[in-house]
Coordinates of C-alpha atoms in Angstrom, one line a residue:
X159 CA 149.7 103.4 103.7
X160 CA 146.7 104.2 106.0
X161 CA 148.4 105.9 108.2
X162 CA 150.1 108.2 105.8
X163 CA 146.8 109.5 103.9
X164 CA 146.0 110.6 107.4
X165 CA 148.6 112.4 108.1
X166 CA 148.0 113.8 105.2
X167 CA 145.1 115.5 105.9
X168 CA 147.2 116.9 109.1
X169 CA 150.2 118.2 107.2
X170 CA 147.9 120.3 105.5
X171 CA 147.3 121.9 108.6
X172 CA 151.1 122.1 109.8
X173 CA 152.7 123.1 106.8
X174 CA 151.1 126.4 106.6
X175 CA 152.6 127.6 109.6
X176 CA 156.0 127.4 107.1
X177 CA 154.7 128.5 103.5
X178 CA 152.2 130.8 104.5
X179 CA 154.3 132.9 106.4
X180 CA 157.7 132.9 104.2
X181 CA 158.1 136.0 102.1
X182 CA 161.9 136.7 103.3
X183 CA 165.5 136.0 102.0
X184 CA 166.5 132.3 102.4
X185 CA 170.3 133.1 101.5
X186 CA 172.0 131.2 104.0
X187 CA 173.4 132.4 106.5
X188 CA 177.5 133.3 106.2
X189 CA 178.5 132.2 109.9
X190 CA 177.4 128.9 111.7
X191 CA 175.8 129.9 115.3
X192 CA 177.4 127.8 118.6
X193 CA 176.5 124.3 118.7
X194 CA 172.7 124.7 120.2
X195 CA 169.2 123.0 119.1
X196 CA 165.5 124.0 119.1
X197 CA 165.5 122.4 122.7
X198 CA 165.2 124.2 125.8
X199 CA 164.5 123.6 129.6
X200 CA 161.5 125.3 131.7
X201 CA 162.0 125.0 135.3
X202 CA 160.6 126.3 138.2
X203 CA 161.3 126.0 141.7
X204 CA 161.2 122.2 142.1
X205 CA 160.3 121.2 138.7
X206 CA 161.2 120.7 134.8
X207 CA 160.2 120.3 131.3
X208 CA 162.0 120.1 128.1
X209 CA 160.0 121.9 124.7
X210 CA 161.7 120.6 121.6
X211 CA 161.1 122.4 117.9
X212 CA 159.9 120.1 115.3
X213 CA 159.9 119.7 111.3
X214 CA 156.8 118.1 110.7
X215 CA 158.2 116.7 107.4
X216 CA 161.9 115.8 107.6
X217 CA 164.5 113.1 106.2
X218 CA 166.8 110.6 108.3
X219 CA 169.6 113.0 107.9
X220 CA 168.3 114.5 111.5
X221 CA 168.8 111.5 113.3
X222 CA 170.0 110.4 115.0
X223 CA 168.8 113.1 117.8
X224 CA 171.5 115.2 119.7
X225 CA 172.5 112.9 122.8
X226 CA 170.4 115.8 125.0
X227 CA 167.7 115.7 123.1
X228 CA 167.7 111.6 123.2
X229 CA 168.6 111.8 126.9
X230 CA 165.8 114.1 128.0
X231 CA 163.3 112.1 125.9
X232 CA 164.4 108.2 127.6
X233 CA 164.2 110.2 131.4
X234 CA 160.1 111.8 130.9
X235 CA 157.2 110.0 131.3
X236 CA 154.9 111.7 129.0
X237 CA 155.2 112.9 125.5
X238 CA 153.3 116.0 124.7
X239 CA 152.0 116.6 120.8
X240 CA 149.9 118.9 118.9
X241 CA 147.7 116.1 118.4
X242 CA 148.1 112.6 119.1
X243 CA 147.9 111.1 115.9
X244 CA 148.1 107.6 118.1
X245 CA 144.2 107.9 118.6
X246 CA 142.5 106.7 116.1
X247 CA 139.3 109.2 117.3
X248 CA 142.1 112.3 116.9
X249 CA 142.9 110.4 113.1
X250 CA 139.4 110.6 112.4
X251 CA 137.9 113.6 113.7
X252 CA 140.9 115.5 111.9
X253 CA 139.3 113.6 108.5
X254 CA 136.1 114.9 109.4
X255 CA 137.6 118.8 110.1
X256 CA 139.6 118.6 107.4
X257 CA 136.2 117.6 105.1
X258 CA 133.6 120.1 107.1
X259 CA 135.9 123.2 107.0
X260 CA 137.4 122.1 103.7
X261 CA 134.9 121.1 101.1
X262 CA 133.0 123.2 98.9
X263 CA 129.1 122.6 99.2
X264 CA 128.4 124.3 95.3
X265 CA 130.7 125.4 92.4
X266 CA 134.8 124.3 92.5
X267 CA 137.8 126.0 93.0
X268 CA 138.4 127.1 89.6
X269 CA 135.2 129.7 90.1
X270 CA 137.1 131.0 93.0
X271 CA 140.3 131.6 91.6
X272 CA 141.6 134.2 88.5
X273 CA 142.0 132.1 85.8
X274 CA 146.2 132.0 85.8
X275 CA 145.7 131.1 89.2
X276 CA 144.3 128.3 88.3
X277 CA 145.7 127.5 86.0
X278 CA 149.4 127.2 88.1
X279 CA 147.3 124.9 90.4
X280 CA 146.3 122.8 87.1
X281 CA 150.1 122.8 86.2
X282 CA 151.2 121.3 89.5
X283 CA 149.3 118.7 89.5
X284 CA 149.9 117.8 86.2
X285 CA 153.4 118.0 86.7
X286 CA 153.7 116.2 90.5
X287 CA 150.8 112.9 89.1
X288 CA 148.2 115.0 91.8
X289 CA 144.5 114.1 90.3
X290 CA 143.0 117.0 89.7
X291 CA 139.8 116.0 91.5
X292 CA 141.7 116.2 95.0
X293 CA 141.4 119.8 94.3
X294 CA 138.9 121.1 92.3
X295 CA 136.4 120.7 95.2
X296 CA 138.2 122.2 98.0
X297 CA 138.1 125.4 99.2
X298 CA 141.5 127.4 98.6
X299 CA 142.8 127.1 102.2
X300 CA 142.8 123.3 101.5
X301 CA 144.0 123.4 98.5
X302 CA 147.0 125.5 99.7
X303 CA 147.8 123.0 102.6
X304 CA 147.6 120.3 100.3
X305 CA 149.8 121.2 97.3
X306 CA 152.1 122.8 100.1
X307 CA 152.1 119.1 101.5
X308 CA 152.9 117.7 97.7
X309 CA 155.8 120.4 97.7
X310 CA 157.3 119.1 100.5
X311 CA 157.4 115.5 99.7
X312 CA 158.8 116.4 96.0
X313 CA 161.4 117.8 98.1
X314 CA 162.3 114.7 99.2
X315 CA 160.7 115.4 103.0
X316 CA 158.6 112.8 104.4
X317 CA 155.7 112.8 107.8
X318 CA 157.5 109.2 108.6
X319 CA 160.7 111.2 109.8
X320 CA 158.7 114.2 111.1
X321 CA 160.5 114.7 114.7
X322 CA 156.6 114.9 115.9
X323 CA 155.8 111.4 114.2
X324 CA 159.5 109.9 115.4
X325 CA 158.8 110.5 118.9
X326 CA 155.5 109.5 119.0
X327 CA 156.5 106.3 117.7
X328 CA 159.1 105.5 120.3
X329 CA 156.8 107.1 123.3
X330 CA 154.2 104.5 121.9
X331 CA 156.9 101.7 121.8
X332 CA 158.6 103.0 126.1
X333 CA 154.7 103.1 127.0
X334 CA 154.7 106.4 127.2
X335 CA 151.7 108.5 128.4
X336 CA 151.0 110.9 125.4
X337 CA 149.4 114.3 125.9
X338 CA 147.5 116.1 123.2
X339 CA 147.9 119.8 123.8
X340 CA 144.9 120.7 121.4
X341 CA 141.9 119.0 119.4
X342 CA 141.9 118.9 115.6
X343 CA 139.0 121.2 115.4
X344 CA 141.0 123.6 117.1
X345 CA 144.1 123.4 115.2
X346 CA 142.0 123.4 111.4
X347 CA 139.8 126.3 112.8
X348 CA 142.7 128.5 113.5
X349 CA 143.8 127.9 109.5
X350 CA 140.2 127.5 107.7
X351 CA 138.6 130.1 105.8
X352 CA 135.6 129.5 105.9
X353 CA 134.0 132.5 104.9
X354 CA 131.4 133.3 102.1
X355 CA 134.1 135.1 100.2
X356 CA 137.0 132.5 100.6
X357 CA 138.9 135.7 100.2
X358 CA 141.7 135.0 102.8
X359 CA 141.4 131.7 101.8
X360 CA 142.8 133.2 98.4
X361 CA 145.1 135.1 99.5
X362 CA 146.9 131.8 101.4
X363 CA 147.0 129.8 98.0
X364 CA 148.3 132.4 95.9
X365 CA 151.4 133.0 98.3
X366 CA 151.8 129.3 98.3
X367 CA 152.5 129.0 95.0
X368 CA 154.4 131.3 95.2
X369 CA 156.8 130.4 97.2
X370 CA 157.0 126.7 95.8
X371 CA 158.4 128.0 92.6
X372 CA 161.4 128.5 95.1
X373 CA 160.7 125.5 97.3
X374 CA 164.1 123.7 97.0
X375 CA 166.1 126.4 98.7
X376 CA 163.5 127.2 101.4
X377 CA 163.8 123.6 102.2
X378 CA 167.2 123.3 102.1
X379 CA 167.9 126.0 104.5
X380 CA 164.8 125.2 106.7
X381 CA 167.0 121.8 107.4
X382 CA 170.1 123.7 107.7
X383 CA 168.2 126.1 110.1
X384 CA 167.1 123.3 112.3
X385 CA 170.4 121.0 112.3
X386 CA 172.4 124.0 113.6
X387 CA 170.0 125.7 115.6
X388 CA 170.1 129.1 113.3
X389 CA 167.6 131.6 114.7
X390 CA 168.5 134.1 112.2
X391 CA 168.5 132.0 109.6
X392 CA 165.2 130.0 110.4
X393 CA 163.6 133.4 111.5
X394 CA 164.4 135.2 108.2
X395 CA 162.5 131.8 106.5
X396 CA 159.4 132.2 108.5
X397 CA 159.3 136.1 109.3
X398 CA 157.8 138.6 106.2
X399 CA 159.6 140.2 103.5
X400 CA 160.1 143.6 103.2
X401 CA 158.3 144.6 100.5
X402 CA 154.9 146.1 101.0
X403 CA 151.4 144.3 100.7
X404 CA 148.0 145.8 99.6
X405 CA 145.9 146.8 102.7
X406 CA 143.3 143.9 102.6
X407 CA 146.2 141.4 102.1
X408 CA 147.6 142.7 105.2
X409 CA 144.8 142.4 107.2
X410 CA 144.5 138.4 106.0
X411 CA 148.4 137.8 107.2
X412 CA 147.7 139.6 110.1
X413 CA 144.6 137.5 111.1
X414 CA 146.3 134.2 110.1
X415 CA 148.8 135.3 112.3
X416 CA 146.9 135.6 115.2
X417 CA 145.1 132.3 115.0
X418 CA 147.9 129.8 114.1
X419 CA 150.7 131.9 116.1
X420 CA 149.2 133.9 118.9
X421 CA 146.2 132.3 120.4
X422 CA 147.7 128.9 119.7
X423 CA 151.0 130.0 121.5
X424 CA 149.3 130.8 124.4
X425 CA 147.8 128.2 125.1
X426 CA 150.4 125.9 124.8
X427 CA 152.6 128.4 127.2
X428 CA 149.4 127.6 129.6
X429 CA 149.9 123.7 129.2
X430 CA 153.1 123.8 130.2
X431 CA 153.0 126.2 133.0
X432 CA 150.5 123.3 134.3
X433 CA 152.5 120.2 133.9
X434 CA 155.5 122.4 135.6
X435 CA 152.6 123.2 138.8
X436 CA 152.1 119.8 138.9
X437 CA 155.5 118.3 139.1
X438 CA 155.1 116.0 135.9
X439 CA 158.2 115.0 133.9
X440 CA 156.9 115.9 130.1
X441 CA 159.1 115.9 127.3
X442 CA 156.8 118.9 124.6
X443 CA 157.2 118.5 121.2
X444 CA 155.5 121.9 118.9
X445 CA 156.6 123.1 115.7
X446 CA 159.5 125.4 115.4
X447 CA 158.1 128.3 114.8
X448 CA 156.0 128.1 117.6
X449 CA 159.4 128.5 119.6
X450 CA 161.8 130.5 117.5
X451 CA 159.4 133.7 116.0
X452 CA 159.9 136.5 117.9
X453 CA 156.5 137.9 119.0
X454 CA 155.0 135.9 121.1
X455 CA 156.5 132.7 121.1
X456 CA 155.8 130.1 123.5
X457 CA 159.7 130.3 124.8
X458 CA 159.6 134.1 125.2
X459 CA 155.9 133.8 126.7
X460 CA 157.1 131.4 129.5
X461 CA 160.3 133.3 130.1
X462 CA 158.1 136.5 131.3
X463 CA 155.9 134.4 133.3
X464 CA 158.9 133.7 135.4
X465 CA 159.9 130.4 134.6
X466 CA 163.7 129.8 134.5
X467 CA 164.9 129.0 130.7
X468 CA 167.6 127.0 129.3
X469 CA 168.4 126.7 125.8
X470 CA 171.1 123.4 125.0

């Protein structure tokens, strides 16, 4: 399906925000939290909006949506995204990103990597039917998002039931006014490397692969997470292990950080704060970790600006 390779080339983007970051425990978690969900109310003194957590990838065994959820969805008028991937111009400028930030002009990815990197890389796709030419051209940030993307579907998770992709779906179907709260070269500049050295770039790949050699229980409990609204559990998938990093890796997470957690938290704290100052009834749909990590997440960030919170 068309619409499928494009998303695609998004998931690449979205995924990261998962793998990238995930060097803790995923030993689930001994006692179930209260009933509650990645769903929470902003209000200030005359107005509301509802910010629910998405899995970009999912399976039908999340729906259907808590009555809440479903509830607050059928009562706003606009559905707020990451990107619209309704727009056909947002489909194709994210092709275009995706190749200008992504693409190698000279040499492959196999002069980039240490040779049993690249040779794991060769393996996967081998083993998962991927054609090695996908790859070999990209530069190793892409390559990370899109073997990450691979990992997830082996895993049985599929864009089509992405809570993101759901909703967008039925806004489109209510004629629903959808809001993109950022442009695709926005959201692949705050992953690409683009550097001479592809260093970082690096650095991302090699921790994606490895944590897909433990992919099925970090899925499993990501769902798990997500179905019973588990901070603890979902925050110990997404926060850093404890062991120690070389100095210069450091530095890359730490950047990485900032670009696809920080900066890109901010601003959506900002989008909301506006639809709130201007009375509109916007249901905001991000991915979870933009919500549930504990520095700086777009909840947290809204809660000190004053708002009033409610979690459901």
């Amino acid at each position: 399906m068309n619409k499928l390779y494009a998303l695609s080339i998004l998931l690449y983007v979205f995924v990261a925000t998962c793998l990238i970051a995930c060097s803790g425990s995923s030993k689930k978690s001994e006692t179930l939290p209260e009933s509650k969900h990645f769903f929470w109310k902003v209000s200030d003194e005359n107005s509301s909006v509802w910010v629910l957590g998405s899995i970009h990838l999912a399976d039908s065994t999340l729906y259907p949506l808590a009555p809440v959820i479903d509830s607050a969805f059928v009562h706003a008028d606009e559905l707020a995204v990451e990107l619209n991937m309704n727009d056909e111009e947002v489909v194709k400028e994210v092709g275009e990103q995706s190749a200008a930030q992504g693409m190698l002009a000279e040499g492959t990815l196999r002069d980039l990597l240490p040779q049993g990197m690249w040779n794991t890389v060769d393996s996967l796709c081998t083993a998962w039917n991927v054609p090695i030419v996908m790859i070999e051209k990209t530069r190793p940030w892409l390559a990370a998002m899109t073997l990450s993307s691979y990992a997830f579907m082996q895993a049985g998770l599929n864009p089509e039931y992405g809570i993101d992709y759901v909703l967008l779906d039925r806004a489109a179907m209510d004629g629903k006014a959808i809001v993109g709260l950022e442009t695709a070269e926005e959201q692949i500049g705050a992953l690409a490397d683009t550097t001479e050295s592809d260093s970082a770039g690096v650095y991302y790949l090699k921790t994606t692969l490895h944590e897909i050699a433990e992919f099925e229980s970090l899925v499993s409990n990501l769902m798990q997470a997500w179905k019973t609204g588990d901070d603890e559990m979902l925050r110990r998938l997404l926060d850093d292990g404890e062991e120690e990093v070389p100095l210069q890796e450091s530095k890359f997470k730490d950047e990485f950080e900032q670009r696809i957690y920080v900066n890109r938290n901010a601003k959506m704290a900002d989008s909301i704060a506006t639809f709130l100052r201007e009375d509109r009834k916007v249901f905001v749909v991000v991915g979870v970790a933009h919500l549930a990590l504990e520095k700086d997440n777009v909840i947290e960030t809204l809660r000190k600006r004053g708002f009033k919170i409610e979690r459901f």
